[in-house]
Amino acid sequence: MADELATDVPTAGRALDGATPAEILRWASARFDKLTFATGFGAEGCVMIDLIARAGLPIDLFTLDTGVLFPETYELWRRLEVRYGVTIRAVRPALTIMAQGLAHGPALWERDPDRCCDLRKVRPLRAELARFDAWITAIRREQTADRATARVVEQDAKFGLVKINPLVAWTRDDVWAHIYAHDVPYNLLHERGYPSIGCEPCTSAVAADEDPRAGRWRGADKTECGLHHILLRKRA
Ligand code: SF4
């Protein structure tokens, strides 16, 4: 499919609408020399690593290691590397948790989570993406209102490169069907009421009737890290 598509982003984006994630990844790998996938080890990210590795695509992999991920997430990170024989690079903030505490006060996530996400996620991501022409994400349209208008291929104005979202049209059931069909490793916290997993201090379990992302920054006026779109606020 890659050979049949135009290389300019808007045309390719239209042509890839409806393509499978594997087809989109193959196109992206052929189109961009400096291409990376940034994973947060959600269920979708595990699917993406499975697709990339099984297709043998030479795509860089990294994660933002904020220093306060769950132990289960660090364990999954190693499990994925062993299972697929890949290296998932760690991209870390300039400040350790201790240094951030000294500079900004302890537990900044409790007092100013936007500032904490900026220091520990957005700034490191911006610096890392400056080395690449395009990045792949695992976002899906149905995850949040902010992601509902995401395209398969789009220009990322925030970080200044092309953004590719192969799973954008997938449902949660599609993700889990792929995981079970291909025995993809996933975070064991998903079986304990954590459908969406971020940093440990800012993630709680959700009830069966809650939105899957209700456990992210629970009680705070915040729904996104600021990595994918401008921050949207929770409705009152
Ligand atoms: S999710 Fe929480 S701990 Fe992690 S960077 Fe954002 S505010 Fe800080």
XYZ file of C-alpha atoms and ligand atoms in Angstrom:
244
model
C 0.000 0.000 0.000
C 2.878 2.391 0.748
C 3.925 2.469 -2.913
C 0.423 3.402 -4.004
C 0.125 6.427 -1.767
C 1.233 9.969 -2.211
C 3.946 11.101 0.157
C 2.397 14.426 1.107
C 0.659 14.290 4.443
C -2.905 15.457 3.608
C -3.208 13.159 0.580
C -1.720 10.201 2.410
C -3.958 10.875 5.388
C -7.058 10.706 3.190
C -5.842 7.607 1.367
C -5.051 5.799 4.612
C -8.453 6.481 6.139
C -9.869 2.982 6.539
C -6.519 1.227 6.158
C -5.548 -1.335 8.769
C -3.048 -0.341 11.498
C -0.503 -2.718 9.927
C -0.911 -0.985 6.533
C -0.565 2.445 8.149
C 2.600 1.378 9.988
C 4.118 -0.038 6.795
C 3.398 3.221 4.968
C 4.878 5.296 7.785
C 8.001 3.152 7.984
C 8.575 3.486 4.231
C 7.783 7.200 4.180
C 9.855 8.494 7.130
C 13.504 7.765 7.894
C 13.320 9.327 11.353
C 10.230 7.706 12.800
C 9.485 6.835 16.412
C 6.713 5.338 18.521
C 6.206 6.860 21.955
C 4.443 4.401 24.228
C 2.940 4.839 27.668
C 2.412 1.049 27.929
C -1.363 1.239 27.752
C -3.190 -1.673 26.143
C -3.083 0.185 22.817
C 0.648 0.755 23.103
C 1.238 -2.938 23.678
C -0.772 -3.699 20.528
C 1.336 -1.206 18.566
C 4.607 -2.759 19.744
C 3.234 -6.168 18.747
C 2.336 -4.897 15.259
C 5.690 -3.143 14.763
C 7.754 -6.072 16.011
C 5.886 -8.794 14.150
C 6.195 -6.817 10.900
C 9.900 -6.292 11.577
C 9.613 -2.553 10.970
C 12.722 -0.477 11.866
C 10.817 1.984 14.029
C 12.422 3.556 17.100
C 10.581 2.909 20.397
C 10.690 5.011 23.542
C 8.728 5.791 26.687
C 8.604 8.795 28.961
C 9.870 7.472 32.272
C 8.556 10.029 34.738
C 10.146 8.169 37.643
C 6.744 7.538 39.238
C 5.285 4.809 37.056
C 3.671 1.801 38.713
C 5.919 -1.189 39.504
C 3.615 -3.209 37.240
C 4.384 -0.812 34.381
C 8.152 -1.148 34.827
C 7.684 -4.928 34.855
C 5.613 -4.795 31.653
C 8.314 -2.676 29.995
C 10.884 -5.455 30.518
C 8.386 -8.176 29.548
C 7.702 -6.482 26.200
C 11.413 -6.086 25.474
C 12.045 -9.772 26.153
C 8.973 -10.994 24.280
C 9.696 -9.006 21.115
C 13.483 -8.681 21.292
C 13.305 -4.887 21.122
C 14.697 -1.987 23.124
C 12.236 0.576 24.402
C 14.363 3.589 25.254
C 13.771 5.588 28.428
C 13.375 9.335 27.979
C 13.584 11.037 31.351
C 12.914 14.569 32.638
C 15.769 16.919 33.466
C 14.928 16.711 37.173
C 14.705 13.572 39.277
C 11.714 13.366 41.594
C 13.971 14.467 44.466
C 15.385 17.417 42.502
C 11.889 18.465 41.435
C 10.818 18.352 45.080
C 13.687 20.623 46.047
C 12.993 23.068 43.208
C 9.182 23.108 43.246
C 8.183 21.519 46.530
C 7.254 17.889 47.211
C 4.382 16.101 45.448
C 3.963 18.787 42.800
C 1.342 16.525 41.165
C -0.994 17.226 44.095
C -0.680 21.005 43.921
C -0.091 21.734 40.233
C -0.452 18.649 38.003
C -0.257 20.729 34.809
C 3.151 22.030 35.889
C 4.268 18.547 36.894
C 3.151 17.061 33.531
C 4.917 19.899 31.743
C 8.188 19.200 33.552
C 8.039 15.407 33.495
C 6.270 14.693 30.203
C 5.762 17.590 27.799
C 9.270 19.107 27.924
C 11.109 15.783 27.629
C 8.785 14.746 24.796
C 9.344 18.014 22.945
C 13.109 17.653 23.206
C 13.006 14.033 22.058
C 10.641 14.595 19.129
C 12.898 17.339 17.787
C 15.158 14.504 16.551
C 12.411 12.911 14.423
C 10.373 13.649 11.275
C 7.270 11.806 12.454
C 5.913 10.062 15.534
C 3.414 7.289 16.002
C 0.918 7.358 18.839
C -1.618 4.823 20.107
C -4.485 7.243 20.663
C -8.050 6.296 19.716
C -10.865 8.709 18.886
C -13.280 7.284 21.438
C -10.872 7.765 24.384
C -11.582 11.442 25.090
C -13.458 14.367 23.583
C -10.089 15.894 22.813
C -9.080 12.890 20.705
C -12.398 12.580 18.834
C -11.189 14.585 15.834
C -7.776 12.898 15.501
C -6.814 11.817 11.952
C -4.810 8.812 10.803
C -2.052 11.149 9.628
C -1.912 14.761 10.717
C 0.508 17.594 11.168
C 1.337 17.976 14.858
C 1.411 21.726 15.271
C 2.319 21.484 18.934
C 5.550 19.556 18.412
C 6.279 20.451 14.772
C 6.350 17.054 13.051
C 3.979 14.565 11.446
C 1.809 12.511 13.786
C 0.512 9.083 12.817
C -2.350 7.457 14.724
C -2.832 3.911 13.348
C -5.406 2.861 15.971
C -7.470 6.011 15.749
C -10.622 4.250 14.524
C -10.337 1.221 16.812
C -12.700 0.564 19.682
C -11.681 -0.731 23.102
C -13.059 -4.137 22.056
C -10.828 -4.104 18.946
C -7.775 -3.525 21.167
C -8.568 -6.359 23.552
C -9.530 -8.738 20.730
C -6.045 -8.182 19.259
C -4.369 -8.684 22.641
C -6.140 -11.996 23.252
C -5.737 -13.219 19.655
C -1.966 -12.606 19.640
C -1.194 -13.186 23.336
C 0.201 -9.659 23.651
C 1.679 -8.802 27.086
C -0.336 -6.179 28.960
C -0.305 -4.391 32.299
C -1.692 -6.616 35.059
C -3.311 -3.529 36.610
C -5.910 -3.737 33.833
C -7.304 -6.766 35.669
C -7.577 -4.786 38.916
C -9.824 -1.938 37.780
C -7.303 0.273 35.986
C -8.390 0.605 32.329
C -6.174 3.690 31.826
C -2.783 3.802 33.550
C -0.455 6.760 33.947
C 1.825 7.814 36.792
C 1.139 6.094 40.104
C 0.291 9.251 42.123
C -2.287 10.368 39.525
C -4.035 7.104 38.654
C -6.736 5.306 40.619
C -8.988 2.341 39.906
C -12.407 3.001 38.361
C -15.817 1.484 39.028
C -17.477 -0.618 36.334
C -19.909 2.171 35.441
C -17.293 4.937 35.272
C -15.563 6.374 32.224
C -12.351 4.378 31.584
C -10.247 7.514 32.130
C -12.099 8.621 35.282
C -9.194 7.361 37.392
C -6.696 9.733 35.769
C -6.152 12.869 37.928
C -9.294 11.986 39.884
C -10.695 15.069 41.577
C -8.574 17.433 39.496
C -9.741 19.643 36.649
C -7.585 17.797 34.120
C -8.049 15.032 31.506
C -4.837 14.993 29.445
C -1.095 15.199 30.056
C -0.810 17.817 27.322
C 1.012 15.417 24.979
C -1.614 15.089 22.293
C -3.703 18.215 22.249
C -4.173 21.423 24.103
C -5.549 20.623 27.551
C -9.290 20.226 27.796
C -11.000 20.610 31.128
C -13.444 18.158 32.663
C -17.018 19.289 32.443
C -18.560 20.229 35.752
S 0.716 12.253 35.544
Fe 0.967 13.094 37.638
S 3.012 12.486 38.375
Fe 2.908 12.094 36.148
S 3.828 13.898 35.250
Fe 1.598 14.275 35.291
S 1.136 15.284 37.264
Fe 3.261 14.458 37.376
